[in-house]
Amino acid sequence: MKFPSISLVALAASIISPVVVVAQSNIVFKIDGSDVSIPLSGQTSYDSNQDERMRRPLVVSADGRSVTVEGNTHRALPLTPALTIKASTTMELDVTIGDIQEAQALCIDENTGHSPSRCFVFAHTQDLSSSWHVLEPQTPEGETRHYSIPIGHYFWGVNKYNYLAYMQDNDSNDRDSGSMTIANIQISDGAEYFIEQDGIRHYVNTAEQKSIGSGQDSWQYGLKVSDDGKSMQVQGNMHRAVPLDTAVTIDVNTQLDFDFTLEDLRDLHALCFADSTLNKNKCLVAGKQEHWSNVFYLSPQTQQGESHHYSLPIGLLYQGTFDHIMFIQDNDSGCRSCGDATYANVKLSQIVHPELDIMVNGVVQKIKASTAVSARDDQDTKTNFLEFPTSVSVTMIGNTHKALTITEPFTIDKATELDFDFTVTDFADHHTICIVTDPTNIASYKSTSGGKRCFTVAGPQTVSWDVDMSPKTQLGETRHYNIPIGRWHPGGTAYYLVFVQDSDAGNKLPGESTFSNIEFSQRPDLVLNINGVDTGVFNHQLSYGSRQDFSDNLVDVSDDGKTASMYGNLWKAFELPTPVTITDDTVLSFTLDVEQELEIVSICFDEDLSDQVHARCLKLSGYQTRDFGTLIYKGIKQTYEGETKEYMIRLKEFYTGTFQYIALQHDNDATDRYTGISHISDISLHEIEPSCLTGATFNFNLNECTIDGFVAGVQSSMASVGACAGKDAWRELLSLWDGQSDSDVRKRIQDICVSGNAGETVSFDMLLDSEKQFVEEFFDGGNKWNYEVDEAGGPDLATNAARITYADEKFDDKTAISLPHVHNFEGCELRAAMCCYVAARDADSEPTDNSDACYMEFKNSQESSHVRDGYSIYPDDSEGAFACHGFVWGNDSGYADAAFKGNTLFDVALLNGLMSNKEVEELPGAPMCGCVEHMPVVSRADCTKTTVTQTISVSFKPVTQFFAETSITSVAHEDCGDLTTHYGQLVTDGKATATEALKLKRHLVGDGQCGNALYDFLETKGFIYPGSGVSSTQAKK
């Protein structure tokens, strides 16, 4: 066998002096720099069958450092003490071959039985077996060579080697032939291999290396230590344990770092820590071609020709005290001499593991990363460790099933929610988070007993033990999840968080994802005020009704429990802590805010979870107009998009009895189940009692007789009524008037306010001293006031319409004028009206061109156009000079702009439009004046608003109850700029809704927007308007 690793130098034969034979009795050589003498008197035959009874003496130089062997000689000299050989032990010597023979060698052996594996051959002519260490290059006859032989690479042991043997084999011919001189022998130990722990070196003793495993180790291959002691090279099939001078301790905070180089990949390459049992279950595999069980596979695996630095929290894999380090290079199926790997810079150190901050019911809880363990040994790749890029993030790389111990276990119940942000960088089969409530069985995260404990947010694989969340996170995305885990989780005390990134096919490397900002919280109780006591209703939301509920959507209860917000389609019931009894005197109160309209919004009290058995649900909002089933809708006011309304409903009109559930229906299953938004707040049930106002006397004044102002006045006055202290004015008024709902109360207040204005109001017909037909024709753009043209000697408006001037002087600034009872002003749902003119009474003038007509749809004003349907369009300002002027009013008839809207119409249409500006006549098919819903679609309109100085005195007496009287000081009109802009101010003031403002913009579309409006309109008729390429709908998209 040849060993190319041997260092040697050829020397000229002349540099070694001729041997001088003297009576030297000792052979001298150096061990670790010190001279050692071996008495020749102790020499003995090395293989007595070969040495011919030692008939040929060794020839020793005068200094004892050179020994010449002549002829056939096998001679051994005892070493006292026996020689210890380590992996780093080297023997240096000079060899001169004077006469080459069959085999010329020097041996270091345990005994004199001659083992070729202990011999180093310098020259030979005979074929030798592979057991011999044949040095390369061989020394030719007549030459001298210097050899440096790493004998520790071939054999080793402590005080094991007892003999130094000189061998010159020549037993086949002339046994006296052959000459070899060996000189200047030096045996020395190089650096010993060491590892570091916390900066302290722990040396191994390679002289005591041991084979491990039954028949696994190829003993003839030795470990090789680098000159600096930092690297250990393993060549050939090897299962080798080496003791440490002092044991190392690995605890949960221990980190391992090392460098690994793989020159020749074989079955398996591993570094291990072991105790005296030399068990292989603590091995770290850095490269492999076959799979073993009960070992740890590092990631990534090193491939042939590669080097890797590994850094891992080894204390999370195992702990203990270890007095051996082991090197495994398994290659027992083929070329046992093959395989080459180096382990360098092995260091153990203490680290501080990070902590993962999670929120539990509003409190930060720190979870120690040091508690990470495999959730299932058969699923987890143990060396794929959790990483913590920030204090609130945990990252999984590769196949991972890891559990973290929850520092302070907490309760999961039906109201528990889990929030987190999730990012997927590289897909695995599935990415999942689990909560384990069994303190003795982490692997129960896969159990489906009683429910499911795991929630999957990414990955294509479907498994039976999780809940697939929707939508899943796609590659490169970050998505926030709010999961009502109590719906599926069986509940209990949470002891472990389990993170799963399943990638167990192939090399188990794919997959990288991060969970961040993990928060567990309890959905707040829904708070009902029952007879004055706030009562918490546990937030376990049950599906209500016959397969109508969309389980993905839940009622969102505010932190104080008083507002239930609903998003998208849901039918949810809450079980009351104790059943409630609804009697003839029970009143249900709440506030409803409809943010985005949907099919149905209703509130219910029910004995069970079926909506089909009894009529228990009250419809409050929604555009669905049929197929209500058992839904109660008659007699209940409706709330529309953008509106907020307060409700008081005396339930005896609909049902009485004892009820176990409160339910909310938010029906929107015809289209997108995620659309539709509404909020119900301040839900209360109370028993109506005799009103405290009975027998009271009080009065108050108002500037505007609005419903809210009136109720506020009553509430303020109640403070002086002893029996009313601390009571609610709405409830007392409902009781006083024996109303069935707040609508009854509102109607009574409006009647009181109207009666207060009765003596100060004049009708429009009386104002003009004209019949209804004349008034109606005027606002349609007809009668003589519109058709006549003022000219010299002809009609004179000042004379013909003198009644207008008279009415202005007599009524407009001191009396409320009602709107005319004509079709033009019926159905003003947006509470906006305007007049639009296309002509002037003066022959040589035309209306002020302040607007553009877009189109007129005749069905909106059939009584004016006298046709059932049809339309006219006005592209590119084709209508000519066109003037529009309008006004708006608030959503309570008691507002001054509402109560005096007839005054505003008188000012806009008669005083200014007709008398001052001489503007007349209508756009064909349209009325001249009317609610905007009946008027043409235009770009804009000027605006007039009315302000009133008045006092409404309200008194209450036991017999007459409420009495109102109005005193008007002044009524004034002023310019308010642009009509749409002014409507926005009404929204700001709470007198109109944002939804109504958007609807108004369908009638007043804005400057330069007629093209888009025409595009949208004609599209509904099946035409494409060529004047605009983009519809307003498309523009919004």
PDB file of C-alpha atoms in Angstrom, residues 841-981:
ATOM      1  CA  ARG A 841     -89.406  87.515 -21.379  1.00  0.00           C
ATOM      2  CA  ASP A 842     -87.358  90.311 -22.910  1.00  0.00           C
ATOM      3  CA  ALA A 843     -87.244  89.870 -26.672  1.00  0.00           C
ATOM      4  CA  ASP A 844     -83.599  90.879 -26.944  1.00  0.00           C
ATOM      5  CA  SER A 845     -82.205  88.871 -24.002  1.00  0.00           C
ATOM      6  CA  GLU A 846     -81.688  85.270 -22.875  1.00  0.00           C
ATOM      7  CA  PRO A 847     -81.175  83.551 -19.535  1.00  0.00           C
ATOM      8  CA  THR A 848     -77.850  83.782 -17.735  1.00  0.00           C
ATOM      9  CA  ASP A 849     -75.906  80.754 -19.025  1.00  0.00           C
ATOM     10  CA  ASN A 850     -74.712  79.241 -15.737  1.00  0.00           C
ATOM     11  CA  SER A 851     -75.216  75.540 -16.500  1.00  0.00           C
ATOM     12  CA  ASP A 852     -75.260  72.848 -19.186  1.00  0.00           C
ATOM     13  CA  ALA A 853     -78.186  70.511 -19.839  1.00  0.00           C
ATOM     14  CA  CYS A 854     -77.068  66.891 -20.250  1.00  0.00           C
ATOM     15  CA  TYR A 855     -80.282  64.976 -20.867  1.00  0.00           C
ATOM     16  CA  MET A 856     -83.922  64.713 -19.814  1.00  0.00           C
ATOM     17  CA  GLU A 857     -85.668  61.389 -19.148  1.00  0.00           C
ATOM     18  CA  PHE A 858     -89.386  61.998 -19.612  1.00  0.00           C
ATOM     19  CA  LYS A 859     -90.620  59.238 -17.313  1.00  0.00           C
ATOM     20  CA  ASN A 860     -89.340  61.289 -14.375  1.00  0.00           C
ATOM     21  CA  SER A 861     -91.879  64.022 -15.084  1.00  0.00           C
ATOM     22  CA  GLN A 862     -94.785  62.353 -16.851  1.00  0.00           C
ATOM     23  CA  GLU A 863     -97.317  64.919 -15.591  1.00  0.00           C
ATOM     24  CA  SER A 864     -95.203  67.727 -16.999  1.00  0.00           C
ATOM     25  CA  SER A 865     -94.116  66.072 -20.237  1.00  0.00           C
ATOM     26  CA  HIS A 866     -97.453  64.264 -20.735  1.00  0.00           C
ATOM     27  CA  VAL A 867     -95.621  61.204 -22.163  1.00  0.00           C
ATOM     28  CA  ARG A 868     -94.926  57.868 -20.508  1.00  0.00           C
ATOM     29  CA  ASP A 869     -91.281  57.584 -21.499  1.00  0.00           C
ATOM     30  CA  GLY A 870     -88.619  58.923 -23.779  1.00  0.00           C
ATOM     31  CA  TYR A 871     -85.641  61.208 -23.489  1.00  0.00           C
ATOM     32  CA  SER A 872     -83.812  64.092 -25.063  1.00  0.00           C
ATOM     33  CA  ILE A 873     -80.063  64.631 -25.035  1.00  0.00           C
ATOM     34  CA  TYR A 874     -78.045  67.846 -25.304  1.00  0.00           C
ATOM     35  CA  PRO A 875     -74.493  67.163 -26.417  1.00  0.00           C
ATOM     36  CA  ASP A 876     -71.941  69.930 -26.810  1.00  0.00           C
ATOM     37  CA  ASP A 877     -74.042  72.693 -25.189  1.00  0.00           C
ATOM     38  CA  SER A 878     -76.722  72.260 -27.872  1.00  0.00           C
ATOM     39  CA  GLU A 879     -79.440  73.568 -25.544  1.00  0.00           C
ATOM     40  CA  GLY A 880     -78.082  77.116 -25.872  1.00  0.00           C
ATOM     41  CA  ALA A 881     -78.213  79.602 -23.010  1.00  0.00           C
ATOM     42  CA  PHE A 882     -79.365  77.655 -19.955  1.00  0.00           C
ATOM     43  CA  ALA A 883     -79.795  78.833 -16.363  1.00  0.00           C
ATOM     44  CA  CYS A 884     -80.452  76.750 -13.237  1.00  0.00           C
ATOM     45  CA  HIS A 885     -81.090  77.963  -9.710  1.00  0.00           C
ATOM     46  CA  GLY A 886     -82.058  75.816  -6.717  1.00  0.00           C
ATOM     47  CA  PHE A 887     -82.342  75.338  -2.979  1.00  0.00           C
ATOM     48  CA  VAL A 888     -82.133  72.496  -0.439  1.00  0.00           C
ATOM     49  CA  TRP A 889     -83.407  71.828   3.074  1.00  0.00           C
ATOM     50  CA  GLY A 890     -82.593  69.690   6.083  1.00  0.00           C
ATOM     51  CA  ASN A 891     -83.916  66.239   7.018  1.00  0.00           C
ATOM     52  CA  ASP A 892     -86.149  67.435   9.869  1.00  0.00           C
ATOM     53  CA  SER A 893     -89.296  69.411   9.038  1.00  0.00           C
ATOM     54  CA  GLY A 894     -88.528  71.640  12.016  1.00  0.00           C
ATOM     55  CA  TYR A 895     -85.330  73.037  10.503  1.00  0.00           C
ATOM     56  CA  ALA A 896     -85.879  76.594   9.333  1.00  0.00           C
ATOM     57  CA  ASP A 897     -84.779  75.802   5.769  1.00  0.00           C
ATOM     58  CA  ALA A 898     -87.375  72.978   5.731  1.00  0.00           C
ATOM     59  CA  ALA A 899     -90.209  74.807   7.449  1.00  0.00           C
ATOM     60  CA  PHE A 900     -89.686  77.846   5.179  1.00  0.00           C
ATOM     61  CA  LYS A 901     -88.824  76.036   1.945  1.00  0.00           C
ATOM     62  CA  GLY A 902     -91.925  77.560   0.324  1.00  0.00           C
ATOM     63  CA  ASN A 903     -90.421  80.973   1.067  1.00  0.00           C
ATOM     64  CA  THR A 904     -87.214  79.918  -0.644  1.00  0.00           C
ATOM     65  CA  LEU A 905     -89.122  78.671  -3.700  1.00  0.00           C
ATOM     66  CA  PHE A 906     -91.001  81.996  -3.837  1.00  0.00           C
ATOM     67  CA  ASP A 907     -87.691  83.871  -3.792  1.00  0.00           C
ATOM     68  CA  VAL A 908     -85.950  81.636  -6.358  1.00  0.00           C
ATOM     69  CA  ALA A 909     -88.766  81.115  -8.853  1.00  0.00           C
ATOM     70  CA  LEU A 910     -90.832  84.276  -8.599  1.00  0.00           C
ATOM     71  CA  LEU A 911     -88.835  87.160  -7.171  1.00  0.00           C
ATOM     72  CA  ASN A 912     -85.516  86.382  -8.815  1.00  0.00           C
ATOM     73  CA  GLY A 913     -86.175  84.003 -11.707  1.00  0.00           C
ATOM     74  CA  LEU A 914     -89.260  85.669 -13.043  1.00  0.00           C
ATOM     75  CA  MET A 915     -89.412  89.236 -11.740  1.00  0.00           C
ATOM     76  CA  SER A 916     -85.745  90.180 -11.520  1.00  0.00           C
ATOM     77  CA  ASN A 917     -84.089  88.040 -14.203  1.00  0.00           C
ATOM     78  CA  LYS A 918     -87.114  87.631 -16.509  1.00  0.00           C
ATOM     79  CA  GLU A 919     -86.092  83.954 -16.979  1.00  0.00           C
ATOM     80  CA  VAL A 920     -88.850  81.648 -18.251  1.00  0.00           C
ATOM     81  CA  GLU A 921     -89.802  78.382 -19.949  1.00  0.00           C
ATOM     82  CA  GLU A 922     -88.599  74.829 -19.550  1.00  0.00           C
ATOM     83  CA  LEU A 923     -86.327  72.393 -21.362  1.00  0.00           C
ATOM     84  CA  PRO A 924     -88.575  70.279 -23.631  1.00  0.00           C
ATOM     85  CA  GLY A 925     -90.149  67.385 -21.735  1.00  0.00           C
ATOM     86  CA  ALA A 926     -89.124  68.781 -18.345  1.00  0.00           C
ATOM     87  CA  PRO A 927     -90.833  70.964 -15.773  1.00  0.00           C
ATOM     88  CA  MET A 928     -89.438  74.442 -15.328  1.00  0.00           C
ATOM     89  CA  CYS A 929     -89.237  74.014 -11.561  1.00  0.00           C
ATOM     90  CA  GLY A 930     -89.490  70.964  -9.372  1.00  0.00           C
ATOM     91  CA  CYS A 931     -87.726  68.427  -7.208  1.00  0.00           C
ATOM     92  CA  VAL A 932     -84.353  67.573  -8.730  1.00  0.00           C
ATOM     93  CA  GLU A 933     -85.646  64.006  -9.247  1.00  0.00           C
ATOM     94  CA  HIS A 934     -88.152  65.400 -11.827  1.00  0.00           C
ATOM     95  CA  MET A 935     -85.749  67.835 -13.475  1.00  0.00           C
ATOM     96  CA  PRO A 936     -83.240  67.343 -16.301  1.00  0.00           C
ATOM     97  CA  VAL A 937     -79.716  66.160 -15.481  1.00  0.00           C
ATOM     98  CA  VAL A 938     -77.541  69.256 -15.565  1.00  0.00           C
ATOM     99  CA  SER A 939     -74.001  70.250 -14.771  1.00  0.00           C
ATOM    100  CA  ARG A 940     -74.742  72.646 -11.887  1.00  0.00           C
ATOM    101  CA  ALA A 941     -77.115  75.210 -10.350  1.00  0.00           C
ATOM    102  CA  ASP A 942     -76.833  78.410  -8.387  1.00  0.00           C
ATOM    103  CA  CYS A 943     -78.020  78.301  -4.783  1.00  0.00           C
ATOM    104  CA  THR A 944     -80.200  80.349  -2.429  1.00  0.00           C
ATOM    105  CA  LYS A 945     -80.678  79.610   1.267  1.00  0.00           C
ATOM    106  CA  THR A 946     -83.173  81.018   3.760  1.00  0.00           C
ATOM    107  CA  THR A 947     -82.405  82.120   7.305  1.00  0.00           C
ATOM    108  CA  VAL A 948     -85.118  82.738   9.888  1.00  0.00           C
ATOM    109  CA  THR A 949     -85.132  84.545  13.187  1.00  0.00           C
ATOM    110  CA  GLN A 950     -87.928  83.061  15.278  1.00  0.00           C
ATOM    111  CA  THR A 951     -88.892  81.796  18.706  1.00  0.00           C
ATOM    112  CA  ILE A 952     -90.987  78.695  19.274  1.00  0.00           C
ATOM    113  CA  SER A 953     -92.425  78.653  22.762  1.00  0.00           C
ATOM    114  CA  VAL A 954     -93.418  75.200  24.013  1.00  0.00           C
ATOM    115  CA  SER A 955     -95.421  74.694  27.191  1.00  0.00           C
ATOM    116  CA  PHE A 956     -96.636  71.545  28.948  1.00  0.00           C
ATOM    117  CA  LYS A 957     -99.611  71.320  31.285  1.00  0.00           C
ATOM    118  CA  PRO A 958    -101.326  68.228  32.690  1.00  0.00           C
ATOM    119  CA  VAL A 959    -104.599  68.832  30.848  1.00  0.00           C
ATOM    120  CA  THR A 960    -103.562  70.329  27.521  1.00  0.00           C
ATOM    121  CA  GLN A 961    -100.146  68.639  27.475  1.00  0.00           C
ATOM    122  CA  PHE A 962     -97.873  70.236  24.837  1.00  0.00           C
ATOM    123  CA  PHE A 963     -98.694  73.505  23.149  1.00  0.00           C
ATOM    124  CA  ALA A 964     -96.374  75.366  20.734  1.00  0.00           C
ATOM    125  CA  GLU A 965     -96.539  78.927  19.469  1.00  0.00           C
ATOM    126  CA  THR A 966     -94.209  80.521  16.931  1.00  0.00           C
ATOM    127  CA  SER A 967     -93.126  84.147  16.773  1.00  0.00           C
ATOM    128  CA  ILE A 968     -91.305  85.093  13.548  1.00  0.00           C
ATOM    129  CA  THR A 969     -89.028  88.104  13.618  1.00  0.00           C
ATOM    130  CA  SER A 970     -87.564  87.922  10.112  1.00  0.00           C
ATOM    131  CA  VAL A 971     -87.149  85.719   7.049  1.00  0.00           C
ATOM    132  CA  ALA A 972     -84.166  86.444   4.806  1.00  0.00           C
ATOM    133  CA  HIS A 973     -82.722  84.906   1.649  1.00  0.00           C
ATOM    134  CA  GLU A 974     -79.068  84.885   0.635  1.00  0.00           C
ATOM    135  CA  ASP A 975     -76.824  83.479  -2.035  1.00  0.00           C
ATOM    136  CA  CYS A 976     -75.153  80.168  -1.084  1.00  0.00           C
ATOM    137  CA  GLY A 977     -72.984  79.751  -4.158  1.00  0.00           C
ATOM    138  CA  ASP A 978     -73.141  76.352  -5.819  1.00  0.00           C
ATOM    139  CA  LEU A 979     -76.072  74.073  -4.974  1.00  0.00           C
ATOM    140  CA  THR A 980     -74.015  70.852  -4.747  1.00  0.00           C
ATOM    141  CA  THR A 981     -71.412  72.530  -2.581  1.00  0.00           C
TER     142      THR A 981
END
